[in-house]
Amino acid sequence: MATKRLTQKDIARLAGVSQATVSLVLNGSADDTRRIPEQTRVRIQDVIARTGYVADPVARRMVKGRNDILGVFTYEPAFPSAQADFFAPFLFGIEEAAHQCGYDLLLMTAAARGTDGRKKIFDETNRLRLADGCLVLGRNFDREELAQLVEGDFPFVAVGRRDDVGSPVPYVGADYAAATGELVAQAQAHGHRAFAYVGPSEGAESTVDRWRGFSNALQPSALAVHWPEVDSDPQELLQAVRDAGATVAFFTELADAIPFRRLAIAEGLSVPGDMSVVVLGSHLRPGETGTAFTTYAIPREEMGRRATLALVDRLEGRAGLEQTLLSCERVEGETLGPPKTNE
Amino acid sequence: MATKRLTQKDIARLAGVSQATVSLVLNGSADDTRRIPEQTRVRIQDVIARTGYVADPVARRMVKGRNDILGVFTYEPAFPSAQADFFAPFLFGIEEAAHQCGYDLLLMTAAARGTDGRKKIFDETNRLRLADGCLVLGRNFDREELAQLVEGDFPFVAVGRRDDVGSPVPYVGADYAAATGELVAQAQAHGHRAFAYVGPSEGAESTVDRWRGFSNALQPSALAVHWPEVDSDPQELLQAVRDAGATVAFFTELADAIPFRRLAIAEGLSVPGDMSVVVLGSHLRPGETGTAFTTYAIPREEMGRRATLALVDRLEGRAGLEQTLLSCERVEGETLGPPKTNE
DNA sequence: TCCATGCGCTAATACGTATTAGTTATGCGT
DNA sequence: ACGCATAACTAATACGTATTAGCGCATGGA
């Protein structure tokens, strides 16, 4: 029977006590509880068991100010299949850690969009504060919103490095710069002297970090060509790279590397002999592309896990603002090797 | 500066009005709002904008009784990688539909465990009612808990068919029985006359449905062997199937079919010539196993999507209890064919 | 006999918002 | 000058729980 929802008042009436007593039986301190005689306690527990009453978590949260829920905020919808391979690993890690710590997850991917069409955290329908704290996820996090978040009293941790916005932003990220630098060093060790970089050098932090790692590891003269556009015509791109005399191409996007390699081979080049291809962090499952690209693995699950733990530490007063970079494991692959010497 | 959280009272004080007025400006009906002069409204809006105030969703929910959040309850943790391929598609569908309808998702996989070690919905830390309604997910849903849920006034929809528990359970499931029946028919059309069934016939609804579809489509005499154990020794299993003279084996678990086929081939049998193998619904990505098994695809995303829409319909008073079975698309594969005639 | 003590409970309040039923001031008509 | 309508608000309350202060009663000691 879909009757009205039970409240403590109902339980109290049925047990012949006051609402306060019911509440005390449910969550009084040891002191309080001991002051309620066995008999009364049992009577109340009986009614509760019989009726299947459970306390309303909303009311509870109003009073206690917390409810063991972690919000997960993303700009881009996290799940739609196109994004799934990218986001899912973060969520796996987050869920695992949250579960471990006894928290539930509130997924907020549906916030309203502002007049500029961007999703906003601080809008009137914001449900963020239902949670005790939140994790923020997504590549293109709005700077202003982030600043507002930092400014406010709402605890959060970003998954992925974020630049300071006035104050430092707590995060657990991946060390793209170091990982990229290592790949550059490896290519240099193989004897490469002319590099191509395909992908932007500005924008999101992750983009900047890759570029920084790349250019810091390289003597400037070794950069044969920087092709900032993404998803451009492979033909045109390959032409430019060959014209520049580059023997290795670094890609920020796997989606660009795949047709590039295919076309190179179609044009009679050997990979990696004539043209090495390096991808800067992939999110496709190995084997799914048919090619084992040389790259590094972004520890997405671990990032999620660690960010969650950092947030919980903050919530439970065990730690302050944390900024951590996890290292990326190199994936050897088969697309980076010594250049053929045609001299 | 982590100051105290702003409330409407603060805004009211700053704007020189009462809390009620602030609330009216924020969400008064058109009537109410028109009665507040432009000047006052602007003054209040200014303060709100300046301070970045947002209403506390918890308090809001207390009053309004809803907050556009859908709970997703699973017994098994949904994300840990082992389960990921199974659960993720449901969540993709759910998230997509929820997003579309303007709902956020509360993932509850962390509920406490009862004394029997099982997770419970109705325990004292239950956060279910934070949401407006919920979706329940998972193979081994506790009958008693489900009954309690049906009995209560909390709206929910199950993903996957559920038996009645006193009253009917609203669900959106997949029609395993029909899909299984079709595969049996196809095998029969190929000329198979002796069938093996590897997997249980009792337990969760999905298990029962498969078995029902199987045995309904088959004349009883054609069942050469029913091997109810899962994950048993392939050697022993293959022996039993061959001894029984079966020419086709139906598996409820892909994990059983893989070593079975491998062993059969190792022993010189051709698949499907000497031994056909059919899998009853798979959750691995095609190609990942290296073999294209004949099976059917469980429309997991669609199930999630439809269940979510059904729940939202219920919440918004557009529909009542719904019980829907979606059909599963056949995956031809290469492991079912006509048996070699050795006569 | 009277006060102190402890027991077993309850009244009252806070949490932050939405909403309804007013209340005060102002203008208008007569 | 008086009532009456209307504009522009506000006071009060409800939502369901946790928590604190405290009340009435019985008992014990002086």
XYZ file of C-alpha atoms (C1' of nucleotides) in Angstrom:
746
model
C 0.000 0.000 0.000
C 1.478 3.237 -1.032
C 0.745 4.963 2.229
C 2.353 8.110 3.459
C 5.968 7.820 4.335
C 6.720 6.889 7.921
C 8.411 9.399 10.171
C 9.869 9.216 13.609
C 6.718 10.783 14.867
C 4.756 7.764 13.662
C 7.162 5.395 15.319
C 6.968 7.415 18.492
C 3.202 7.267 18.506
C 3.172 3.532 17.918
C 5.665 2.936 20.685
C 4.062 5.400 23.048
C 7.077 7.654 23.385
C 8.219 10.966 22.002
C 9.976 11.575 18.722
C 13.092 12.578 20.600
C 13.270 9.214 22.291
C 13.087 7.414 18.991
C 15.909 9.508 17.669
C 17.940 8.808 20.776
C 17.450 5.097 20.426
C 18.564 5.310 16.832
C 21.651 7.397 17.259
C 22.139 8.554 20.768
C 25.644 8.551 22.148
C 26.540 5.667 24.420
C 25.744 7.934 27.337
C 22.301 8.818 26.132
C 21.455 5.315 25.120
C 22.362 3.844 28.432
C 19.874 6.145 30.042
C 17.067 4.532 28.127
C 16.018 1.279 29.747
C 16.223 -1.946 27.861
C 12.487 -2.335 27.844
C 11.713 0.931 26.104
C 14.529 0.457 23.674
C 13.298 -2.948 22.662
C 9.778 -1.695 22.262
C 10.930 1.009 19.897
C 13.222 -1.279 17.962
C 10.332 -3.644 17.527
C 8.132 -1.018 16.010
C 10.934 0.057 13.725
C 11.561 -3.475 12.578
C 7.875 -4.152 12.129
C 7.230 -1.055 10.083
C 10.495 -1.047 8.187
C 11.131 2.552 9.082
C 14.312 4.197 7.892
C 15.365 7.734 8.684
C 15.031 10.260 5.924
C 18.561 10.980 4.777
C 17.599 14.455 3.671
C 16.404 15.568 7.057
C 19.334 13.832 8.595
C 21.720 15.663 6.373
C 20.098 18.985 7.211
C 20.953 18.532 10.808
C 24.254 16.760 10.656
C 25.647 18.663 7.751
C 27.002 15.620 5.986
C 25.803 12.433 4.435
C 28.757 10.469 3.126
C 28.178 11.278 -0.465
C 30.821 12.415 -2.893
C 29.781 14.431 -5.882
C 31.405 13.799 -9.221
C 31.110 16.735 -11.510
C 31.958 16.574 -15.183
C 31.464 19.078 -17.905
C 31.168 16.607 -20.700
C 28.588 13.877 -20.157
C 30.677 11.048 -18.824
C 29.038 8.033 -20.194
C 27.855 8.318 -23.760
C 29.787 5.694 -25.576
C 32.034 8.061 -27.452
C 33.456 9.327 -24.183
C 33.127 6.105 -22.299
C 36.614 4.830 -22.829
C 37.970 8.102 -21.684
C 35.899 8.644 -18.578
C 35.090 5.173 -17.419
C 38.516 4.385 -15.954
C 38.411 7.485 -13.784
C 35.036 6.445 -12.520
C 36.183 2.912 -11.856
C 38.893 4.224 -9.612
C 36.635 6.736 -7.943
C 33.939 4.199 -7.304
C 36.346 1.728 -5.869
C 37.891 4.175 -3.451
C 34.563 5.697 -2.499
C 33.117 2.303 -1.803
C 36.110 1.471 0.317
C 35.642 4.593 2.383
C 31.907 4.098 2.743
C 30.802 6.902 0.469
C 28.203 6.880 -2.263
C 28.584 8.777 -5.476
C 26.451 11.533 -6.909
C 27.091 11.851 -10.613
C 26.408 15.290 -11.889
C 26.703 15.489 -15.601
C 23.367 17.022 -16.249
C 23.727 20.527 -14.946
C 22.038 23.253 -16.835
C 23.877 25.236 -19.400
C 24.526 28.935 -19.035
C 23.667 31.497 -21.650
C 26.962 30.805 -23.321
C 25.958 27.198 -23.703
C 28.483 25.989 -21.200
C 27.540 23.879 -18.305
C 27.703 25.692 -15.031
C 28.288 24.541 -11.525
C 26.870 27.550 -9.849
C 23.456 27.781 -11.292
C 20.161 27.828 -9.547
C 19.522 24.128 -9.943
C 22.880 23.192 -8.588
C 22.759 20.000 -6.615
C 26.404 19.952 -5.752
C 25.875 20.638 -2.108
C 23.899 17.510 -1.651
C 27.272 15.908 -1.397
C 29.863 16.440 1.284
C 32.511 17.287 -1.239
C 33.180 16.670 -4.876
C 35.570 15.553 -7.534
C 35.786 17.522 -10.720
C 36.528 15.822 -13.957
C 36.838 16.914 -17.531
C 39.291 18.534 -19.819
C 37.790 21.927 -20.315
C 36.964 23.040 -16.887
C 35.874 26.618 -16.745
C 38.519 28.767 -15.078
C 36.073 31.115 -13.480
C 33.955 28.377 -12.043
C 37.030 26.720 -10.678
C 38.044 29.941 -9.026
C 34.640 30.212 -7.460
C 34.950 26.674 -6.206
C 38.357 27.305 -4.689
C 37.122 30.493 -3.128
C 34.134 28.817 -1.587
C 34.046 26.544 1.381
C 33.041 23.471 -0.534
C 35.736 20.796 -0.424
C 36.792 19.366 -3.747
C 39.663 17.729 -5.548
C 40.299 17.869 -9.267
C 41.190 14.799 -11.244
C 43.923 16.060 -13.496
C 46.299 18.929 -12.892
C 44.858 22.440 -12.796
C 46.655 25.738 -12.933
C 46.355 28.033 -9.997
C 43.381 30.317 -10.180
C 44.387 32.916 -7.668
C 44.817 30.206 -5.089
C 46.217 26.766 -5.730
C 43.818 24.050 -6.823
C 43.935 20.666 -5.118
C 44.401 17.901 -7.646
C 45.689 14.463 -8.439
C 46.983 14.456 -11.961
C 49.279 12.613 -14.299
C 52.756 13.775 -15.101
C 52.372 14.257 -18.840
C 55.370 16.517 -18.994
C 57.781 13.970 -17.586
C 56.332 11.103 -19.598
C 56.486 13.119 -22.792
C 60.011 14.204 -22.026
C 61.067 10.598 -21.628
C 59.680 9.686 -25.009
C 61.553 12.563 -26.552
C 64.727 11.372 -24.868
C 64.130 7.886 -26.134
C 63.644 9.127 -29.661
C 66.822 11.154 -29.389
C 68.676 8.132 -28.130
C 67.472 6.299 -31.208
C 69.123 8.989 -33.246
C 66.190 11.147 -34.274
C 67.153 14.729 -34.868
C 64.129 16.220 -36.602
C 60.807 16.075 -34.750
C 57.255 16.814 -35.734
C 54.618 17.684 -33.138
C 51.014 17.262 -34.146
C 48.587 18.843 -31.740
C 48.005 22.126 -29.964
C 50.428 23.661 -27.517
C 47.866 25.716 -25.688
C 44.529 25.155 -24.052
C 43.770 22.711 -21.293
C 46.443 21.974 -18.716
C 46.989 18.498 -20.079
C 47.700 19.972 -23.494
C 50.125 22.507 -22.116
C 51.897 19.873 -20.032
C 52.528 17.658 -23.018
C 53.912 20.489 -25.031
C 56.038 21.689 -22.170
C 57.473 18.216 -21.627
C 58.142 17.973 -25.320
C 59.806 21.290 -25.861
C 61.814 21.216 -22.658
C 63.381 17.918 -23.660
C 64.234 19.075 -27.137
C 66.821 21.509 -28.387
C 64.702 24.081 -30.247
C 66.417 23.466 -33.548
C 65.234 19.858 -33.535
C 61.600 20.858 -33.916
C 61.116 20.471 -37.632
C 57.428 21.224 -37.679
C 54.649 22.016 -35.253
C 51.230 21.244 -36.653
C 48.743 22.543 -34.120
C 45.553 21.465 -35.812
C 43.863 18.317 -34.802
C 41.837 16.067 -37.066
C 43.241 17.560 -40.233
C 43.724 15.966 -43.622
C 46.278 13.150 -43.248
C 47.570 13.688 -46.755
C 48.365 17.294 -46.131
C 49.815 16.517 -42.725
C 52.086 13.751 -43.938
C 53.289 15.971 -46.735
C 54.194 18.715 -44.303
C 55.998 16.341 -41.998
C 58.007 14.806 -44.831
C 58.825 18.166 -46.329
C 60.185 19.287 -42.997
C 62.430 16.268 -42.960
C 61.112 14.956 -39.666
C 61.827 11.323 -38.880
C 59.477 11.072 -35.944
C 56.056 12.537 -35.310
C 54.541 13.093 -31.855
C 50.749 13.074 -31.706
C 48.550 14.370 -28.946
C 45.617 12.556 -30.472
C 45.575 8.875 -31.244
C 42.850 9.639 -33.748
C 45.360 11.599 -35.772
C 48.115 9.047 -35.495
C 46.101 6.157 -36.897
C 45.381 7.548 -40.374
C 48.820 9.148 -40.457
C 50.530 5.822 -39.987
C 48.201 4.083 -42.390
C 48.852 6.657 -45.064
C 52.605 6.614 -44.481
C 52.669 2.885 -45.038
C 50.444 3.210 -48.083
C 52.963 5.661 -49.486
C 55.686 3.114 -49.099
C 57.260 4.382 -45.932
C 58.202 1.908 -43.254
C 57.116 2.597 -39.696
C 59.174 3.120 -37.652
C 62.081 2.822 -40.109
C 61.266 5.790 -42.287
C 58.839 7.421 -39.959
C 58.429 6.851 -36.260
C 55.102 7.621 -34.641
C 54.655 8.437 -30.966
C 51.335 8.996 -29.237
C 51.182 11.045 -26.056
C 48.860 9.046 -23.868
C 46.151 6.879 -25.265
C 42.755 5.959 -24.065
C 41.927 3.141 -26.379
C 42.373 -0.394 -25.258
C 45.526 -1.973 -26.562
C 44.782 -4.036 -29.597
C 41.637 -2.158 -30.411
C 43.363 -0.050 -33.014
C 45.216 -2.935 -34.571
C 48.493 -1.152 -34.013
C 50.678 -1.089 -30.940
C 51.664 2.550 -30.867
C 54.546 3.702 -28.756
C 53.034 5.841 -26.057
C 52.546 6.020 -22.323
C 49.644 4.843 -20.247
C 47.706 7.444 -18.309
C 46.956 5.919 -14.913
C 43.328 6.909 -15.025
C 42.004 4.474 -12.494
C 44.735 5.324 -10.073
C 44.088 9.018 -10.575
C 40.451 8.522 -9.692
C 41.315 6.435 -6.711
C 43.911 8.804 -5.350
C 41.806 11.881 -5.912
C 38.966 10.245 -4.032
C 41.194 9.345 -1.143
C 42.543 12.878 -1.071
C 39.035 14.255 -0.948
C 37.993 11.904 1.817
C 41.098 12.836 3.762
C 40.109 16.440 3.462
C 36.534 15.792 4.471
C 37.570 13.862 7.488
C 40.110 16.435 8.509
C 43.144 14.280 7.952
C 44.891 16.373 5.367
C 44.912 19.692 3.648
C 45.267 20.746 0.089
C 47.075 18.154 -1.950
C 48.719 18.412 -5.334
C 49.979 15.137 -6.666
C 51.280 14.049 -10.031
C 51.326 10.340 -10.798
C 53.799 9.055 -13.291
C 52.735 7.426 -16.534
C 54.094 4.045 -17.473
C 55.770 3.833 -20.824
C 54.151 1.584 -23.420
C 56.905 0.406 -25.725
C 54.798 -0.366 -28.748
C 56.300 -0.859 -32.162
C 56.123 2.515 -33.830
C 59.251 4.136 -32.453
C 62.654 2.934 -33.545
C 65.918 4.194 -34.939
C 65.561 6.078 -38.196
C 66.990 4.391 -41.272
C 70.176 6.158 -42.234
C 69.990 6.866 -45.936
C 73.373 8.441 -46.242
C 38.265 32.372 2.624
C 36.382 29.454 3.949
C 33.678 31.435 5.670
C 30.363 30.134 6.828
C 28.023 29.082 4.119
C 25.651 31.749 2.871
C 21.942 31.377 3.460
C 18.930 33.234 2.248
C 18.891 35.012 5.540
C 22.282 36.503 4.762
C 21.146 37.586 1.356
C 18.036 39.069 2.888
C 20.040 41.042 5.391
C 22.388 42.343 2.737
C 19.514 43.395 0.527
C 17.446 44.767 3.369
C 14.491 42.473 2.880
C 13.154 39.345 4.493
C 14.166 35.777 3.779
C 10.757 35.126 2.289
C 11.250 37.813 -0.286
C 14.531 36.344 -1.375
C 12.899 33.002 -1.807
C 10.100 34.563 -3.795
C 12.499 36.287 -6.118
C 14.265 33.012 -6.653
C 11.315 30.794 -7.302
C 8.070 32.587 -6.930
C 5.347 31.847 -9.409
C 4.874 34.377 -12.161
C 2.112 35.896 -10.083
C 4.235 36.349 -7.016
C 7.177 37.624 -8.899
C 5.235 40.283 -10.708
C 4.190 41.666 -7.411
C 7.741 42.409 -6.481
C 8.914 45.634 -8.035
C 11.769 45.619 -10.460
C 13.891 47.668 -8.130
C 13.757 45.268 -5.231
C 14.223 42.291 -7.479
C 17.302 43.739 -9.036
C 18.728 44.646 -5.674
C 18.342 41.084 -4.498
C 19.670 39.576 -7.694
C 22.668 41.818 -7.377
C 23.476 40.595 -3.927
C 23.040 37.013 -5.078
C 25.335 37.503 -8.021
C 27.887 39.345 -5.944
C 28.021 36.727 -3.218
C 27.615 33.703 -5.450
C 24.810 32.378 -3.323
C 23.099 29.154 -4.349
C 20.206 27.568 -2.549
C 20.955 24.555 -0.449
C 19.537 21.611 -2.348
C 19.030 19.667 0.838
C 16.759 22.207 2.426
C 15.066 22.659 -0.871
C 14.441 18.984 -1.167
C 13.003 18.871 2.345
C 10.314 21.271 1.363
C 9.614 20.293 -2.198
C 9.931 16.582 -1.699
C 11.957 16.042 -4.838
C 15.232 17.024 -6.308
C 15.596 15.496 -9.752
C 17.942 12.782 -8.715
C 17.653 9.159 -9.675
C 19.234 6.575 -7.458
C 20.991 3.617 -9.001
C 21.241 0.745 -6.644
C 23.412 -2.268 -7.310
C 24.279 -5.148 -5.105
C 27.605 -5.875 -6.663
C 29.937 -2.900 -6.906
C 29.359 -1.700 -10.419
C 32.684 -0.443 -11.472
C 35.594 -2.577 -10.418
C 37.149 -3.680 -13.645
C 36.055 -7.270 -13.436
C 32.450 -6.216 -13.520
C 32.955 -3.180 -15.662
C 32.130 -4.734 -18.981
C 28.975 -6.109 -17.531
C 27.659 -3.049 -15.737
C 29.036 -0.189 -17.710
C 26.647 -0.483 -20.649
C 23.648 -0.296 -18.354
C 25.071 2.813 -16.791
C 25.803 4.358 -20.151
C 22.176 4.009 -21.088
C 20.951 5.183 -17.739
C 23.193 8.188 -17.719
C 22.214 9.180 -21.194
C 18.502 9.007 -20.505
C 18.816 10.676 -17.129
C 20.811 13.494 -18.607
C 18.221 13.922 -21.291
C 15.457 14.190 -18.728
C 17.399 16.565 -16.511
C 18.134 14.174 -13.719
C 21.376 13.508 -11.916
C 22.435 10.092 -10.749
C 23.130 8.864 -7.265
C 25.196 5.707 -7.424
C 24.668 3.529 -4.440
C 26.989 0.613 -4.434
C 28.414 1.149 -1.038
C 25.549 0.238 1.246
C 26.367 -1.542 4.435
C 26.168 -5.261 4.641
C 23.745 -7.047 6.879
C 24.713 -9.683 9.369
C 24.457 -12.243 6.621
C 27.068 -10.371 4.690
C 24.626 -9.286 2.023
C 24.192 -5.744 1.088
C 20.949 -4.272 2.245
C 18.833 -1.483 0.972
C 16.907 -0.934 4.122
C 19.554 -0.344 6.678
C 20.040 2.572 8.939
C 22.509 4.343 6.701
C 20.321 4.038 3.688
C 20.607 7.005 1.418
C 18.131 5.817 -1.124
C 15.545 8.398 -0.306
C 17.840 11.195 -1.233
C 16.717 10.411 -4.718
C 13.255 10.793 -6.147
C 13.177 7.215 -7.320
C 15.628 4.536 -8.180
C 16.772 1.917 -10.608
C 17.853 -1.440 -9.293
C 20.545 -3.369 -10.991
C 22.291 -6.638 -10.390
C 21.753 -10.300 -10.892
C 21.195 -11.486 -7.376
C 18.712 -9.084 -6.043
C 17.380 -10.111 -2.696
C 13.759 -11.221 -2.971
C 12.781 -9.908 0.421
C 14.289 -6.525 -0.146
C 12.583 -6.312 -3.476
C 9.270 -7.151 -1.843
C 9.853 -4.412 0.672
C 10.600 -2.006 -2.120
C 7.456 -2.931 -4.014
C 5.431 -2.654 -0.860
C 6.777 0.764 -0.038
C 5.916 4.025 -1.679
C 9.304 4.590 -3.205
C 9.178 4.549 -7.007
C 11.616 2.265 -8.721
C 12.172 0.270 -11.874
C 14.322 -2.823 -12.169
C 16.756 -3.276 -14.991
C 16.224 -6.881 -15.941
C 13.132 -8.975 -15.500
C 12.057 -9.832 -11.961
C 9.548 -12.363 -10.792
C 6.531 -11.148 -8.945
C 7.074 -10.850 -5.239
C 3.520 -10.736 -4.059
C 2.887 -7.819 -6.348
C 4.316 -7.373 -9.814
C 7.695 -5.705 -10.113
C 8.168 -2.940 -12.671
C 11.055 -3.724 -14.968
C 12.649 -3.345 -18.354
C 14.402 -6.549 -19.227
C 15.719 -8.537 -22.130
C 13.857 -11.408 -23.667
C 16.360 -14.166 -23.026
C 13.739 -16.855 -23.455
C 12.814 -15.834 -26.972
C 16.385 -15.228 -28.040
C 17.482 -18.575 -26.663
C 14.547 -20.282 -28.318
C 15.527 -18.843 -31.661
C 19.040 -20.184 -31.358
C 17.641 -23.611 -30.560
C 15.423 -23.398 -33.611
C 18.360 -22.376 -35.729
C 20.386 -25.313 -34.471
C 17.520 -27.629 -35.176
C 17.206 -26.217 -38.667
C 20.867 -27.022 -39.145
C 20.029 -30.604 -38.320
C 21.177 -30.874 -34.734
C 19.266 -33.484 -32.808
C 21.293 -33.933 -29.618
C 21.851 -30.865 -27.450
C 24.025 -30.167 -24.454
C 23.209 -27.366 -22.021
C 26.009 -26.099 -19.844
C 24.858 -23.886 -17.035
C 22.283 -23.817 -14.264
C 18.560 -23.946 -14.826
C 17.623 -22.292 -11.583
C 18.552 -19.176 -9.697
C 18.293 -15.628 -10.944
C 15.517 -14.735 -13.350
C 17.905 -14.385 -16.242
C 19.108 -17.923 -15.636
C 15.610 -19.317 -15.484
C 14.587 -17.458 -18.626
C 17.411 -18.904 -20.646
C 16.638 -22.402 -19.537
C 12.959 -21.911 -20.160
C 13.570 -20.624 -23.672
C 15.865 -23.531 -24.273
C 13.670 -26.339 -23.020
C 10.484 -24.921 -24.483
C 11.994 -24.913 -27.950
C 13.334 -28.420 -27.685
C 11.590 -31.763 -27.704
C 12.674 -33.250 -24.364
C 14.332 -36.218 -25.973
C 16.758 -33.935 -27.751
C 18.454 -32.879 -24.529
C 21.432 -35.200 -24.462
C 23.021 -33.761 -21.361
C 22.435 -30.947 -18.890
C 25.575 -29.924 -17.087
C 24.498 -27.425 -14.444
C 27.892 -26.572 -13.020
C 29.687 -23.520 -14.145
C 33.427 -23.116 -14.374
C 34.097 -26.828 -14.250
C 36.978 -28.808 -15.721
C 36.782 -28.484 -19.534
C 38.230 -31.936 -20.018
C 35.546 -33.564 -17.958
C 32.856 -31.442 -19.534
C 33.887 -32.155 -23.097
C 34.033 -35.841 -22.300
C 30.508 -35.798 -20.954
C 29.187 -33.900 -23.938
C 30.825 -36.255 -26.419
C 29.739 -39.334 -24.514
C 26.179 -38.097 -24.665
C 26.490 -37.767 -28.407
C 25.602 -34.085 -28.455
C 26.522 -32.166 -31.584
C 25.894 -28.738 -30.161
C 26.517 -27.259 -26.737
C 24.702 -24.232 -25.321
C 26.595 -22.220 -22.710
C 25.215 -19.715 -20.278
C 28.735 -18.518 -19.566
C 31.134 -17.358 -22.198
C 33.900 -18.176 -19.764
C 32.964 -21.846 -20.054
C 32.604 -21.815 -23.817
C 36.070 -20.481 -24.512
C 38.120 -23.325 -22.992
C 35.568 -25.831 -24.212
C 36.033 -24.792 -27.806
C 39.774 -24.589 -27.442
C 39.940 -28.075 -26.022
C 37.593 -29.488 -28.638
C 39.826 -28.190 -31.394
C 42.903 -29.477 -29.596
C 41.310 -32.883 -29.566
C 40.865 -32.794 -33.280
C 37.236 -31.814 -33.460
C 36.178 -29.173 -35.895
C 33.985 -26.344 -34.674
C 31.234 -26.126 -35.748
C 31.530 -29.216 -37.932
C 31.932 -31.793 -35.202
C 30.799 -29.657 -32.356
C 28.792 -26.469 -32.490
C 29.046 -24.001 -29.652
C 26.380 -21.477 -28.769
C 26.661 -18.818 -26.077
C 23.540 -17.375 -24.497
C 24.283 -13.697 -24.355
C 27.746 -12.318 -24.003
C 29.176 -9.315 -22.359
C 32.603 -9.241 -23.845
C 33.368 -6.991 -26.716
C 33.397 -8.786 -30.025
C 36.909 -9.667 -30.990
C 38.190 -9.583 -27.471
C 37.973 -13.342 -27.127
C 39.528 -14.052 -30.466
C 36.534 -16.138 -31.462
C 33.257 -15.021 -32.950
C 30.862 -17.144 -30.982
C 27.316 -17.579 -32.137
C 25.194 -15.849 -29.548
C 22.819 -12.947 -29.087
C 23.519 -9.442 -27.953
C 21.902 -8.272 -24.756
C 20.740 -4.710 -25.371
C 22.213 -3.438 -22.160
C 22.417 0.211 -23.024
C 18.895 0.208 -24.311
C 17.697 -1.549 -21.180
C 19.259 1.148 -19.041
C 17.812 3.867 -21.197
C 14.321 2.439 -21.271
C 14.257 1.646 -17.586
C 15.270 5.207 -16.841
C 12.570 6.611 -19.057
C 10.030 4.332 -17.426
C 11.098 5.563 -14.011
C 10.932 9.179 -15.033
C 7.493 8.587 -16.511
C 6.401 7.186 -13.221
C 7.896 10.036 -11.253
C 6.261 12.598 -13.405
C 2.949 10.850 -13.288
C 2.837 9.942 -16.922
C 2.626 6.194 -16.566
C 2.106 3.375 -14.143
C 3.843 0.125 -13.576
C 5.608 -1.046 -16.689
C 6.946 -4.452 -17.595
C 8.834 -4.525 -20.844
C 11.013 -7.123 -22.494
C 13.379 -5.960 -25.202
C 14.436 -8.415 -27.822
C 18.039 -9.482 -28.252
C 19.676 -9.266 -31.613
C 21.191 -12.445 -32.908
C 24.936 -12.504 -33.427
C 25.674 -15.003 -36.157
C 29.225 -15.813 -35.252
C 31.014 -18.815 -36.631
C 30.544 -21.534 -34.073
C 27.137 -22.826 -35.062
C 26.686 -24.752 -38.270
C 25.281 -27.981 -39.603
C 26.738 -31.072 -37.985
C 28.918 -33.236 -40.190
C 27.008 -36.346 -41.148
C 29.254 -39.283 -40.462
C 26.912 -41.929 -41.706
C 10.722 16.384 56.613
C 13.492 18.247 53.239
C 17.004 18.513 49.858
C 20.042 16.266 46.670
C 20.564 13.014 43.282
C 19.712 10.251 39.376
C 16.549 8.170 36.255
C 13.558 8.257 32.218
C 11.957 10.688 29.459
C 10.075 15.150 26.631
C 9.767 20.071 25.009
C 11.957 23.006 22.351
C 14.964 24.317 18.958
C 18.028 24.335 14.923
C 19.007 23.156 10.116
C 17.615 26.309 5.246
C 14.168 26.682 2.290
C 9.188 27.215 0.096
C 4.817 28.820 0.745
C 0.603 30.700 2.640
C -1.703 33.842 5.156
C -1.460 37.834 6.563
C 0.104 43.036 7.732
C 1.338 47.662 6.816
C 1.504 51.540 3.978
C -0.230 53.971 0.026
C -3.435 55.634 -3.270
C -8.169 56.153 -4.790
C -12.898 57.123 -4.913
C -16.716 59.331 -2.782
C -12.627 61.989 6.269
C -13.424 57.380 5.693
C -13.423 52.930 3.881
C -11.443 49.931 0.426
C -8.409 48.066 -2.788
C -3.977 47.207 -3.984
C 1.040 47.064 -3.735
C 4.935 45.374 -1.330
C 6.290 42.946 1.728
C 6.867 39.856 6.115
C 5.634 36.492 9.897
C 4.808 32.088 10.601
C 4.916 27.490 9.519
C 6.125 22.991 7.537
C 9.483 19.549 6.087
C 11.946 15.287 9.433
C 15.575 14.749 12.120
C 19.388 15.464 15.958
C 20.367 17.420 20.101
C 20.313 20.059 24.372
C 18.218 21.682 28.293
C 15.340 20.464 31.606
C 11.036 18.483 33.961
C 8.668 15.291 37.051
C 9.223 11.498 39.797
C 11.290 8.232 42.968
C 14.814 7.200 46.095
C 18.255 7.955 49.669
C 20.626 10.425 53.098
C 20.628 13.810 56.875
